Short mmCIF file of C-alpha atoms and ligand atoms in Angstrom, two decimals:
data_model
loop_
_atom_site.label_atom_id
_atom_site.label_comp_id
_atom_site.label_asym_id
_atom_site.label_seq_id
_atom_site.Cartn_x
_atom_site.Cartn_y
_atom_site.Cartn_z
CA MET A 1 -108.20 23.27 27.80
CA LYS A 2 -107.93 26.71 28.67
CA THR A 3 -111.15 28.70 27.88
CA THR A 4 -110.21 32.12 29.45
CA THR A 5 -107.90 34.59 29.01
CA GLY A 6 -105.21 36.32 32.06
CA PHE A 7 -105.40 39.72 32.47
CA CYS A 8 -102.29 41.20 31.01
CA PRO A 9 -101.42 44.84 31.45
CA GLU A 10 -99.97 44.92 27.85
CA LYS A 11 -103.20 44.34 26.37
CA TYR A 12 -105.06 46.92 28.90
CA ASP A 13 -106.41 49.79 27.05
CA LYS A 14 -105.79 52.30 29.75
CA GLY A 15 -109.20 54.50 28.92
CA GLU A 16 -111.21 51.28 30.46
CA LYS A 17 -111.91 51.18 34.49
CA ILE A 18 -110.79 47.76 36.17
CA ILE A 19 -113.00 45.97 38.46
CA ILE A 20 -111.71 43.39 40.21
CA TYR A 21 -114.33 40.68 40.95
CA GLY A 22 -114.24 39.62 44.73
CA ALA A 23 -113.28 41.87 47.78
CA SER A 24 -111.21 38.48 49.47
CA SER A 25 -107.99 37.29 49.42
CA TYR A 26 -107.92 36.60 45.54
CA GLY A 27 -108.58 40.34 45.51
CA GLU A 28 -106.10 41.17 47.50
CA LEU A 29 -103.69 39.28 45.07
CA ALA A 30 -104.95 41.06 42.38
CA PHE A 31 -104.56 44.19 43.94
CA TRP A 32 -101.02 43.77 44.86
CA GLY A 33 -100.43 42.37 41.36
CA LEU A 34 -102.24 45.20 39.71
CA LYS A 35 -100.12 47.35 41.70
CA GLN A 36 -97.14 46.32 40.66
CA ASN A 37 -97.75 46.58 37.37
CA GLY A 38 -98.13 50.48 37.81
CA LEU A 39 -101.87 49.85 37.94
CA SER A 40 -104.77 50.28 40.14
CA PRO A 41 -108.43 48.95 40.13
CA ASP A 42 -111.14 51.69 40.25
CA TYR A 43 -113.65 49.12 41.64
CA PHE A 44 -113.89 46.13 43.83
CA ARG A 45 -116.95 43.98 43.48
CA ASP A 46 -118.63 42.38 46.27
CA ARG A 47 -121.72 41.13 47.94
CA ALA A 48 -120.89 42.06 51.52
CA VAL A 49 -122.84 45.23 52.02
CA ILE A 50 -120.79 46.42 55.22
CA LYS A 51 -118.07 46.90 52.77
CA ASP A 52 -117.71 50.45 51.38
CA LYS A 53 -114.09 50.26 50.75
CA TYR A 54 -111.23 47.44 50.28
CA MET A 55 -107.95 48.06 50.62
CA GLY A 56 -108.83 51.62 49.98
CA ILE A 57 -110.69 51.27 46.49
CA PRO A 58 -114.55 51.80 46.35
CA VAL A 59 -116.30 48.41 46.38
CA ILE A 60 -119.41 47.85 44.26
CA ARG A 61 -122.17 45.69 44.56
CA PRO A 62 -123.10 42.41 42.21
CA ARG A 63 -125.73 43.87 39.78
CA GLU A 64 -123.65 47.58 39.29
CA VAL A 65 -120.89 45.69 37.58
CA GLU A 66 -123.30 45.13 34.69
CA LYS A 67 -123.22 48.58 33.91
CA PHE A 68 -119.24 48.22 33.42
CA LYS A 69 -120.23 46.70 29.93
CA ASP A 70 -116.91 47.52 28.03
CA ASP A 71 -114.56 47.88 30.89
CA TYR A 72 -112.17 45.30 32.67
CA ILE A 73 -113.47 42.48 34.71
CA ILE A 74 -110.71 40.51 36.33
CA ILE A 75 -112.10 37.15 38.49
CA ALA A 76 -110.70 37.01 41.51
CA SER A 77 -112.08 33.61 42.78
CA ALA A 78 -111.61 30.36 42.59
CA ASP A 79 -115.17 29.00 43.73
CA TYR A 80 -117.67 29.10 41.05
CA PHE A 81 -115.02 31.08 38.51
CA HIS A 82 -116.70 29.49 35.34
CA GLU A 83 -120.16 30.56 36.57
CA ILE A 84 -119.22 33.74 37.00
CA LYS A 85 -117.31 34.27 33.50
CA ASN A 86 -120.17 32.72 32.18
CA HIS A 87 -123.02 34.83 33.41
CA PHE A 88 -120.81 38.07 32.35
CA GLU A 89 -120.38 36.39 28.96
CA LYS A 90 -124.29 36.07 28.33
CA LYS A 91 -124.24 39.71 29.62
CA GLY A 92 -122.18 40.58 26.32
CA MET A 93 -119.52 41.42 28.63
CA GLN A 94 -116.19 41.58 26.62
CA HIS A 95 -113.28 41.76 28.93
CA ILE A 96 -113.10 39.25 31.11
CA TYR A 97 -109.98 37.77 32.80
CA ASP A 98 -108.16 35.60 35.36
CA LEU A 99 -105.90 35.98 37.60
CA GLU A 100 -103.18 34.00 35.91
CA TYR A 101 -100.43 36.51 34.67
CA LEU A 102 -100.82 38.58 37.71
CA LEU A 103 -100.22 35.19 39.78
CA LEU A 104 -97.53 33.42 37.93
CA ASP A 105 -95.52 36.16 36.01
CA THR A 106 -95.66 39.06 38.47
CA GLU A 107 -93.24 39.64 41.21
CA ILE A 108 -96.37 39.98 43.86
CA GLU A 109 -94.43 41.25 47.43
CA ILE A 110 -95.21 38.35 49.91
CA ASP A 111 -94.45 40.74 52.92
CA LYS A 112 -97.49 42.92 52.02
CA LEU A 113 -99.76 40.22 51.74
CA THR A 114 -102.18 39.09 54.95
CA LYS A 115 -101.39 35.64 56.23
CA ARG A 116 -104.35 34.12 54.49
CA ALA A 117 -103.76 35.62 50.97
CA ARG A 118 -100.33 34.64 51.22
CA ASP A 119 -101.26 31.01 51.77
CA ILE A 120 -103.33 31.23 48.48
CA PHE A 121 -100.37 32.30 46.76
CA MET A 122 -98.39 29.87 48.12
CA ASN A 123 -101.12 27.50 46.64
CA LYS A 124 -101.95 29.30 43.37
CA SER A 125 -101.81 26.03 41.48
CA ASN A 126 -105.33 25.67 42.95
CA TYR A 127 -106.63 28.52 40.85
CA ILE A 128 -104.66 27.60 38.01
CA ASP A 129 -106.30 24.18 38.01
CA VAL A 130 -109.71 25.37 37.82
CA ILE A 131 -109.40 28.04 35.10
CA TYR A 132 -107.75 25.31 32.98
CA GLN A 133 -110.49 23.08 33.55
CA ASN A 134 -112.55 21.60 30.85
CA GLN A 135 -115.85 22.84 30.74
CA GLY A 136 -117.66 21.42 28.35
CA ILE A 137 -121.33 20.33 29.35
CA ASN A 138 -120.51 16.71 29.64
CA ASN A 139 -117.49 17.44 32.16
CA ILE A 140 -117.83 17.40 36.13
CA ASN A 141 -115.13 19.08 38.20
CA PHE A 142 -114.88 20.26 41.25
CA THR A 143 -113.19 23.00 42.51
CA ARG A 144 -113.02 21.97 45.88
CA ILE A 145 -114.36 18.69 47.79
CA GLN A 146 -114.39 19.12 51.72
CA TYR A 147 -114.67 15.34 53.55
CA VAL A 148 -115.51 15.59 57.24
CA VAL A 149 -113.52 12.50 58.82
CA SER A 150 -115.00 12.67 62.19
CA GLU A 151 -117.17 14.70 63.80
CA ARG A 152 -115.56 14.53 67.04
CA CYS A 153 -113.44 17.44 68.74
CA SER A 154 -112.44 18.22 72.27
CA LEU A 155 -112.36 21.78 72.07
CA ARG A 156 -115.72 22.62 70.82
CA CYS A 157 -115.07 26.21 69.83
CA ARG A 158 -118.01 28.62 70.15
CA ASP A 159 -117.82 29.90 66.56
CA CYS A 160 -117.16 26.30 65.11
CA THR A 161 -118.08 26.31 61.51
CA HIS A 162 -119.04 22.71 61.37
CA LEU A 163 -121.26 23.27 64.57
CA MET A 164 -119.05 20.71 66.63
CA GLN A 165 -120.42 21.77 69.78
CA PHE A 166 -123.94 20.51 68.91
CA TYR A 167 -123.26 17.04 68.12
CA GLN A 168 -124.65 14.92 70.90
CA HIS A 169 -123.20 11.74 69.31
CA PRO A 170 -120.45 12.10 67.35
CA GLN A 171 -118.95 9.86 64.58
CA ASN A 172 -115.71 9.04 63.00
CA ILE A 173 -116.28 7.97 59.26
CA ASN A 174 -115.88 4.48 58.41
CA LEU A 175 -112.30 4.51 56.38
CA ASP A 176 -113.89 1.63 54.28
CA SER A 177 -116.80 3.22 53.30
CA TYR A 178 -114.98 6.67 52.92
CA LYS A 179 -112.91 4.61 50.11
CA ASP A 180 -115.78 3.25 48.59
CA SER A 181 -117.78 6.88 48.22
CA PHE A 182 -114.21 8.10 47.05
CA ASP A 183 -113.34 5.70 44.77
CA LYS A 184 -116.94 5.96 43.09
CA LEU A 185 -116.80 9.78 43.00
CA LEU A 186 -113.15 9.77 41.22
CA SER A 187 -114.90 7.12 38.51
CA VAL A 188 -117.69 9.97 37.56
CA THR A 189 -115.53 13.10 37.66
CA ASP A 190 -113.44 14.74 35.35
CA SER A 191 -111.04 17.15 37.79
CA ILE A 192 -111.01 17.92 41.61
CA SER A 193 -108.70 20.97 42.17
CA GLU A 194 -108.48 20.54 45.62
CA MET A 195 -109.06 18.24 48.40
CA ARG A 196 -109.74 19.33 52.23
CA ILE A 197 -110.13 16.16 55.07
CA LEU A 198 -111.43 18.04 57.82
CA GLY A 199 -112.95 17.34 60.99
CA GLY A 200 -113.84 17.89 64.19
CA ASP A 201 -110.48 16.93 65.27
CA SER A 202 -109.00 14.47 62.21
CA HIS A 203 -105.94 13.99 63.96
CA PRO A 204 -106.88 10.91 66.68
CA HIS A 205 -108.63 9.53 63.55
CA SER A 206 -105.92 9.63 60.92
CA THR A 207 -104.61 6.16 61.36
S1 SF4 B 301 -113.50 21.67 64.44
FE1 SF4 B 301 -112.03 23.22 64.61
S2 SF4 B 301 -113.10 25.15 65.06
FE2 SF4 B 301 -114.72 23.22 65.90
S3 SF4 B 301 -114.59 23.06 67.67
FE3 SF4 B 301 -113.12 21.39 66.62
S4 SF4 B 301 -111.02 22.77 66.85
FE4 SF4 B 301 -112.80 24.40 67.00
#
């Protein structure tokens, strides 16, 4: 059951400001979705202090958003979507929206998108799954599960976020134990929106 509302230009009171919560690829999609509907955000919200502007729009910091109680917040994030929404609801904010209309009912011009935003747009069902998750107190929903199947990688890239160059004794996972633990996870989970199989280099270990 969906407990949130998609931002829809027809319901927008043009006197209010529009803030896109998240100056990243989802924010980029929200930006172009608004543009396609003849609108433009007033602000992006982002934690990164180095960003003063994103896509030519001023960036405000997290706490500043709470000053805009009567304005329109579009949550351009799949990670922590419901946590962000709950936070603003507790602060008494009324106009909190998701991207459903902008992603599904708006003709976003793909050629204008960065590669990352295009990839997300092509997999927009991940975001849609997240916003439809039932968030009752007895539900366990995961936005994303990342499973590292191997610590081995021959490339050892300097900036590897999995720190592969630092493993002195890299291991492959045991596929039987992986299956067992995944079965256990599924038996107690209501939904998983996205599952990623990662390495190291997962290909040599894919059989
Ligand atoms: S896991 Fe990816 S980023 Fe890390 S060393 Fe291997 S190829 Fe490079």
